[in-house]
mmCIF file of C-alpha atoms in Angstrom:
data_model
loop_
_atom_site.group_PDB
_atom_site.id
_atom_site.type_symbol
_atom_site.label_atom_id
_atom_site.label_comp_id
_atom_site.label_asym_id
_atom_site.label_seq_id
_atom_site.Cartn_x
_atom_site.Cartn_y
_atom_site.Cartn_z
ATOM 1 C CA UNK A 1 123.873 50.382 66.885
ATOM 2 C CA UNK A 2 125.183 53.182 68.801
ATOM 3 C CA UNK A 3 123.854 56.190 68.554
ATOM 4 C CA UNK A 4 126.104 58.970 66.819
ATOM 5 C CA UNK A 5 124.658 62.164 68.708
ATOM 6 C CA UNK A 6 125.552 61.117 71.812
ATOM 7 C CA UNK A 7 129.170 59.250 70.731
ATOM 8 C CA UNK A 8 131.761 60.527 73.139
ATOM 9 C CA UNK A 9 135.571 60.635 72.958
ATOM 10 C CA UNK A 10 137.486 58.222 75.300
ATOM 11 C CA UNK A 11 140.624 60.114 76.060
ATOM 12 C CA UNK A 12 141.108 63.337 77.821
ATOM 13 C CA UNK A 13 138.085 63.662 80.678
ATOM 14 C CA UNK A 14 137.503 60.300 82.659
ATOM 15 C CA UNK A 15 134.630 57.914 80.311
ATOM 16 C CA UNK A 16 132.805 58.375 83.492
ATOM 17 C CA UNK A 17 132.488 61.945 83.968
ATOM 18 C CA UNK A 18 131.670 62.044 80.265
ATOM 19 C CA UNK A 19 128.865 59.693 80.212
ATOM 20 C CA UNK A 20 127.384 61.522 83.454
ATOM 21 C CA UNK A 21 127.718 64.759 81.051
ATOM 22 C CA UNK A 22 126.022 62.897 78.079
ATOM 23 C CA UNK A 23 122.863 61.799 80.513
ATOM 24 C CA UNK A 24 122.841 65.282 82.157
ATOM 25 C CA UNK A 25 122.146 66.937 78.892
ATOM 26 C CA UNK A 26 119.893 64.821 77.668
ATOM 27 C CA UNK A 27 117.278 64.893 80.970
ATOM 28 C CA UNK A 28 117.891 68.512 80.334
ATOM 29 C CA UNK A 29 117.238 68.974 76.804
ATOM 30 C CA UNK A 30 114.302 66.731 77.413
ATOM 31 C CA UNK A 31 115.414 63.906 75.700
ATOM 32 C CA UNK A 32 114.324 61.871 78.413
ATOM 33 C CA UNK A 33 111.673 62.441 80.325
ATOM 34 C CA UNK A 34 110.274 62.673 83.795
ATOM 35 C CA UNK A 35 109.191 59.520 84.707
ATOM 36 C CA UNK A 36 110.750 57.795 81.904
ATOM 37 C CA UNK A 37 112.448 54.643 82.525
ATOM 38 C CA UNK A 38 116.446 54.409 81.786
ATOM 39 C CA UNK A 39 117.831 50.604 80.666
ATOM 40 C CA UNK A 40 121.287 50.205 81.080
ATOM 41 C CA UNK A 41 121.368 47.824 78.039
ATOM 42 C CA UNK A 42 119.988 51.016 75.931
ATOM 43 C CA UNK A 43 122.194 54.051 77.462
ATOM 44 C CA UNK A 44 125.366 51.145 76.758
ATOM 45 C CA UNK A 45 123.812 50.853 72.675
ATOM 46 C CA UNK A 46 123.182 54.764 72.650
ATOM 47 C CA UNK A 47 126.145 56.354 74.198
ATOM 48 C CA UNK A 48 129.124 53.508 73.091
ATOM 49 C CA UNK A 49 129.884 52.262 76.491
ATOM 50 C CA UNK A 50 130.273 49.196 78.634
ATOM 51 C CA UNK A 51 127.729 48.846 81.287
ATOM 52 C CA UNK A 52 130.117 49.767 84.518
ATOM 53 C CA UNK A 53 130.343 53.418 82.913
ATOM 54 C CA UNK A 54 126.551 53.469 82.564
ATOM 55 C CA UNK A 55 126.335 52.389 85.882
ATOM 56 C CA UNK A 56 128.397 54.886 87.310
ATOM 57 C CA UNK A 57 126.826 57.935 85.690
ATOM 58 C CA UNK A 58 123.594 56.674 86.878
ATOM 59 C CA UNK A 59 124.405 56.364 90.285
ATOM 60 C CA UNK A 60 126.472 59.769 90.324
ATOM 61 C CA UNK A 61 123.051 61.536 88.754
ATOM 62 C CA UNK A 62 121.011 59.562 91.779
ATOM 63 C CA UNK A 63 123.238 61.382 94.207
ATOM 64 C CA UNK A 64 122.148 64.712 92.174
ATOM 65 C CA UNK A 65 118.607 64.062 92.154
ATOM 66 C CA UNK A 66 117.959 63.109 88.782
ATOM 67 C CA UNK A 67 117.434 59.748 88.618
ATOM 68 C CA UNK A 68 115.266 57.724 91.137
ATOM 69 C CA UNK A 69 115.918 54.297 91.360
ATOM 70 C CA UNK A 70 113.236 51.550 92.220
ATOM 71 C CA UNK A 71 112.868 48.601 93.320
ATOM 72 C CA UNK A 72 112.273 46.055 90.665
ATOM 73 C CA UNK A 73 111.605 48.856 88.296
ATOM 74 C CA UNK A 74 115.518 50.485 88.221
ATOM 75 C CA UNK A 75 116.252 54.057 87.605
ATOM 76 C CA UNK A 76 114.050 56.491 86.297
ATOM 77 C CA UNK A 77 114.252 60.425 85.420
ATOM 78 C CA UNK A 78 113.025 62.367 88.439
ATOM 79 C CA UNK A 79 109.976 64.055 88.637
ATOM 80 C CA UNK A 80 109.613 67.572 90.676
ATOM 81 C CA UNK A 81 106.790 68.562 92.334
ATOM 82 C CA UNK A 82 105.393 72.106 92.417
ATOM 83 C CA UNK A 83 106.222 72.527 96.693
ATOM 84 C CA UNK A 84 110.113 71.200 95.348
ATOM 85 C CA UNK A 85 110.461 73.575 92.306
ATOM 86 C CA UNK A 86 109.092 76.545 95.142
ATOM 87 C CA UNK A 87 111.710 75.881 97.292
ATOM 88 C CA UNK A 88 114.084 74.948 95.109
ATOM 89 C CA UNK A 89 113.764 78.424 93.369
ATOM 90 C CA UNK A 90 113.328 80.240 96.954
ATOM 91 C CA UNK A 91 117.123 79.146 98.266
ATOM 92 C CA UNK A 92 118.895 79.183 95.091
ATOM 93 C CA UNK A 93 117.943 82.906 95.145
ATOM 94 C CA UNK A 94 119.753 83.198 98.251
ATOM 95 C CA UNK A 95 122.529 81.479 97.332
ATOM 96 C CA UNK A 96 123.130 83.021 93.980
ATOM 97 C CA UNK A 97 121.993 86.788 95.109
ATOM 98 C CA UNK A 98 125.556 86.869 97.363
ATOM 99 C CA UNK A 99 127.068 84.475 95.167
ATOM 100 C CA UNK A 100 126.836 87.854 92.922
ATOM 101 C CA UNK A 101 127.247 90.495 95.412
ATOM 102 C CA UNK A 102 130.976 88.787 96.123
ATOM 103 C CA UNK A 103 131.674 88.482 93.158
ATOM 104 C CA UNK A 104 131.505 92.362 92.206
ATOM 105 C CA UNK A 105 133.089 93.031 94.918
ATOM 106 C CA UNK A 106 135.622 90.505 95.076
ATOM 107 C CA UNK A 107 136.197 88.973 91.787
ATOM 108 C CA UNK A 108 139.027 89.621 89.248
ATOM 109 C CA UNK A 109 139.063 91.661 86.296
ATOM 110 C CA UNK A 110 139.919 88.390 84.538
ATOM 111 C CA UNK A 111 137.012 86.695 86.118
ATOM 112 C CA UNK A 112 134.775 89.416 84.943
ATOM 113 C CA UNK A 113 135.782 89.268 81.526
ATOM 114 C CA UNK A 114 135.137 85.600 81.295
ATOM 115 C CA UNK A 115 131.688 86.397 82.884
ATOM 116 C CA UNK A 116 131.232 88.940 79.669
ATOM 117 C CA UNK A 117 132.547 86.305 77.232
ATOM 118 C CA UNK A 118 130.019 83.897 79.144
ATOM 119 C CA UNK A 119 126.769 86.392 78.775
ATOM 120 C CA UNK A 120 127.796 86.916 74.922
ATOM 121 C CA UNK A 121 127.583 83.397 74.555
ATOM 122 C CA UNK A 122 124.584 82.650 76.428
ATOM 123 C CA UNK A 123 122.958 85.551 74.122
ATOM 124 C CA UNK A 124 124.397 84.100 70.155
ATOM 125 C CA UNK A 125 122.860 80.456 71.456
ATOM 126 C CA UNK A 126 119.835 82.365 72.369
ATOM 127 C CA UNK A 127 119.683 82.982 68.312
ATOM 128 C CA UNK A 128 120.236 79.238 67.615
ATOM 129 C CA UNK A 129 117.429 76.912 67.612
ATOM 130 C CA UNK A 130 120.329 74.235 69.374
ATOM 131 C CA UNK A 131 118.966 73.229 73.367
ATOM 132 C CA UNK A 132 122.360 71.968 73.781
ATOM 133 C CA UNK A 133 124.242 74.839 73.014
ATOM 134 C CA UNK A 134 121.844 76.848 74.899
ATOM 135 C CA UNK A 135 121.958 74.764 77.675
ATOM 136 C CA UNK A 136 125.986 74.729 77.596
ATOM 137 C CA UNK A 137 126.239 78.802 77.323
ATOM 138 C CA UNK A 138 123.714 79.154 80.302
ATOM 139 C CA UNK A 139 125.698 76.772 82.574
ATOM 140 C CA UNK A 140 129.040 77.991 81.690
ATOM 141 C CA UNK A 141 127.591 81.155 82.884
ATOM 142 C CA UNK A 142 126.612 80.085 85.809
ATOM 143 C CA UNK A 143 129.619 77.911 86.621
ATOM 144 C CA UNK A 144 131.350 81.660 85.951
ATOM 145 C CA UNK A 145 129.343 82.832 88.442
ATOM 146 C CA UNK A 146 129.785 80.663 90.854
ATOM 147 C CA UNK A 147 133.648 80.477 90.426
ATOM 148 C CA UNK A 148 133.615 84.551 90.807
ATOM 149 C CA UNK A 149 132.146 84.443 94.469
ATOM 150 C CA UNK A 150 135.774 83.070 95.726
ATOM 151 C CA UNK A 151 133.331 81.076 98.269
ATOM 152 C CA UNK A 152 133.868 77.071 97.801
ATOM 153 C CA UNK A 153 130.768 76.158 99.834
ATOM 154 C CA UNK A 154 128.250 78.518 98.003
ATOM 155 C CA UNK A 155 130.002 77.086 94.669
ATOM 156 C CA UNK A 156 129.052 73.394 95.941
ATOM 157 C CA UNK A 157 125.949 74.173 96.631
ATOM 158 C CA UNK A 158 124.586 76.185 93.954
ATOM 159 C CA UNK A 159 126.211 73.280 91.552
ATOM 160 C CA UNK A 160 123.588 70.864 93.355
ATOM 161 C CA UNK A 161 120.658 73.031 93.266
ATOM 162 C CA UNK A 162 121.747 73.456 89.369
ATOM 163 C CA UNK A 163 122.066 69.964 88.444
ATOM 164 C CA UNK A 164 119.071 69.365 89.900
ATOM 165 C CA UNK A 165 116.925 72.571 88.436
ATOM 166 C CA UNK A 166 117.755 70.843 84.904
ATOM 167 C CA UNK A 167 114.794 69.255 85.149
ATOM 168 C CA UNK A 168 113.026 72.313 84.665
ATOM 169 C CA UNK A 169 116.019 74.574 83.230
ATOM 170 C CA UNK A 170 114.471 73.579 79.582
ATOM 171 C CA UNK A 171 111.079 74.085 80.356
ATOM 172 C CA UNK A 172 111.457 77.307 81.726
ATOM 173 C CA UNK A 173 113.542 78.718 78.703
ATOM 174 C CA UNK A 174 111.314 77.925 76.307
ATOM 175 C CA UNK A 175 107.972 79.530 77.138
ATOM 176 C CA UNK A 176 107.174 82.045 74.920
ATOM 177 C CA UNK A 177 109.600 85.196 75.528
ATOM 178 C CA UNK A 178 111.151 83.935 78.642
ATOM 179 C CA UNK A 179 114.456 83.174 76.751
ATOM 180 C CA UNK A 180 114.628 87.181 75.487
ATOM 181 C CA UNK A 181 113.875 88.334 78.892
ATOM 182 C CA UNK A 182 116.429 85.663 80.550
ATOM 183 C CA UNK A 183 119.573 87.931 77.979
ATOM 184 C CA UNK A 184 118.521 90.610 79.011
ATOM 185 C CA UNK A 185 118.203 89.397 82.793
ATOM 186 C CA UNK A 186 121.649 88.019 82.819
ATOM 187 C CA UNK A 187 123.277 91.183 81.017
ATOM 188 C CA UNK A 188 122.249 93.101 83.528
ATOM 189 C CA UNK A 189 123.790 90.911 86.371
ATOM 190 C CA UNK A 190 127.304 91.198 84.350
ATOM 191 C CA UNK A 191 126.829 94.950 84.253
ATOM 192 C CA UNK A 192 126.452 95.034 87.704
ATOM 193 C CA UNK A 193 129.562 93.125 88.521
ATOM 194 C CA UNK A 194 131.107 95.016 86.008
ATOM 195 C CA UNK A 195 129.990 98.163 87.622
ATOM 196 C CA UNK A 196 131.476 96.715 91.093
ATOM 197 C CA UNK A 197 128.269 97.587 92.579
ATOM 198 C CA UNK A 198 127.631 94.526 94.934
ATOM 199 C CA UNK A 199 124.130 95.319 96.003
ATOM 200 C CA UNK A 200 122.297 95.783 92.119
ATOM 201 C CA UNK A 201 124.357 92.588 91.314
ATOM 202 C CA UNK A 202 122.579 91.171 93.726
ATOM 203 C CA UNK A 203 119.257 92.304 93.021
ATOM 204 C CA UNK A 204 119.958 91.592 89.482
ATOM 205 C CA UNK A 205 120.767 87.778 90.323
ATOM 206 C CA UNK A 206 117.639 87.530 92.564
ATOM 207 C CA UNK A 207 115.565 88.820 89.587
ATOM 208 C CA UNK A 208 116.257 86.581 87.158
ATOM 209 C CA UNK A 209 116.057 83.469 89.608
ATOM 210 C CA UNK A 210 112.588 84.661 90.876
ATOM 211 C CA UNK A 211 111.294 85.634 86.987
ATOM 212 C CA UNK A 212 112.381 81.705 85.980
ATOM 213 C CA UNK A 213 110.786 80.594 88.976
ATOM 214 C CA UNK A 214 107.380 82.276 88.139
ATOM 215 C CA UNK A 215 107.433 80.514 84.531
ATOM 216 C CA UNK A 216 108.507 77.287 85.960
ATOM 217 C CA UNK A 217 106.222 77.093 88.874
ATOM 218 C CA UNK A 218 103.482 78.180 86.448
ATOM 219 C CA UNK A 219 104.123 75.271 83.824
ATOM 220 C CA UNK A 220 103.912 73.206 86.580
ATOM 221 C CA UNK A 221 100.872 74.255 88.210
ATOM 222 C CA UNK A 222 99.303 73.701 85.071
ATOM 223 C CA UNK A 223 100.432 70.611 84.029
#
């Protein structure tokens, strides 16, 4: 019987991009695990779909870094080792640190406003005890973010290091006062931009990368 939280509609957005969507959030909300095993007969029983859609997603979330297939085993949800998450963290600081300086000094008063609507979101799902809303407000956020540096490449790359921080996105959130400190973290960036002032923005989007890095380099030191 298929599974009616993770039923998707089969118009508008391609079945494939939805099903991707579906499997994304649920490595992310930690639905399934590290290391866990994905069978296409299940994900076809639990999402609605034939197996060529399943198939797809799966291979789409291999090129993200995911899912690892192998052989005589299939596809499984990635696992990230300490030495990754480092330098994961380390370059997506970079990235997103000018990602924000261009964007206060380049981005639109539109823009901006959609990165305030974006924050207030992010912070009313911070209230909720709902991962995937949470999960949904913080990556609209950053997909604001992104979009308000005007720079394609540092867009396509931040989306990769993204998809593939999900693995630890949840985990990081969710230690005890990180999520109250990660508001306040991201309020400050929007003031920034806000403010115009390139350099704080900056600053501001480098803090909050290297405070989630500490918790999430930290969980897995000690697991």
């Amino acid at each position: 019987m298929a599974d009616s939280n993770f039923q998707i509609a089969r118009q508008n957005a391609s079945l494939r991009i939805q099903v991707e969507e579906k499997l994304r959030q649920a490595i992310a909300s930690g639905h399934f695990k590290p290391g866990q095993r994905l069978v296409e007969r299940e994900l076809c029983e639990m999402i609605g779909v034939g197996r060529t859609s399943v198939r797809e997603a799966l291979r789409q979330l291999e090129a993200e870094g995911l899912i690892t297939s192998f052989p005589h085993r299939g596809p499984v949800v990635s696992t990230i080792s300490y030495e990754e998450a480092a330098q994961l963290y380390t370059i997506r600081a970079l990235l997103e640190s000018f990602a924000g300086q261009q964007f206060a000094e380049n981005g639109t008063t539109e823009e901006i406003e959609e990165l305030e609507r974006r924050v207030a979101e992010f912070a009313a799902a911070a209230e909720t005890d709902s991962r995937s809303r949470l999960l949904a407000a913080k990556t609209a956020f950053y997909e604001c973010l992104t979009n308000g540096s005007g720079n394609i490449f540092v867009k396509q790359m931040l989306t990769s290091l993204h998809n593939r921080v999900t693995l630890l996105r949840m985990t990081s959130m969710t230690q005890p006062g990180r999520l109250q400190h990660s508001v306040m973290e991201i309020r400050e960036i929007a003031a920034a931009i806000r403010d115009r002032n390139g350099p704080k923005a900056a600053a501001a989007c480098k803090h909050h990368i290297d405070m989630a890095a500490k918790v999430a380099l930290e969980y897995l030191r000690n697991a």
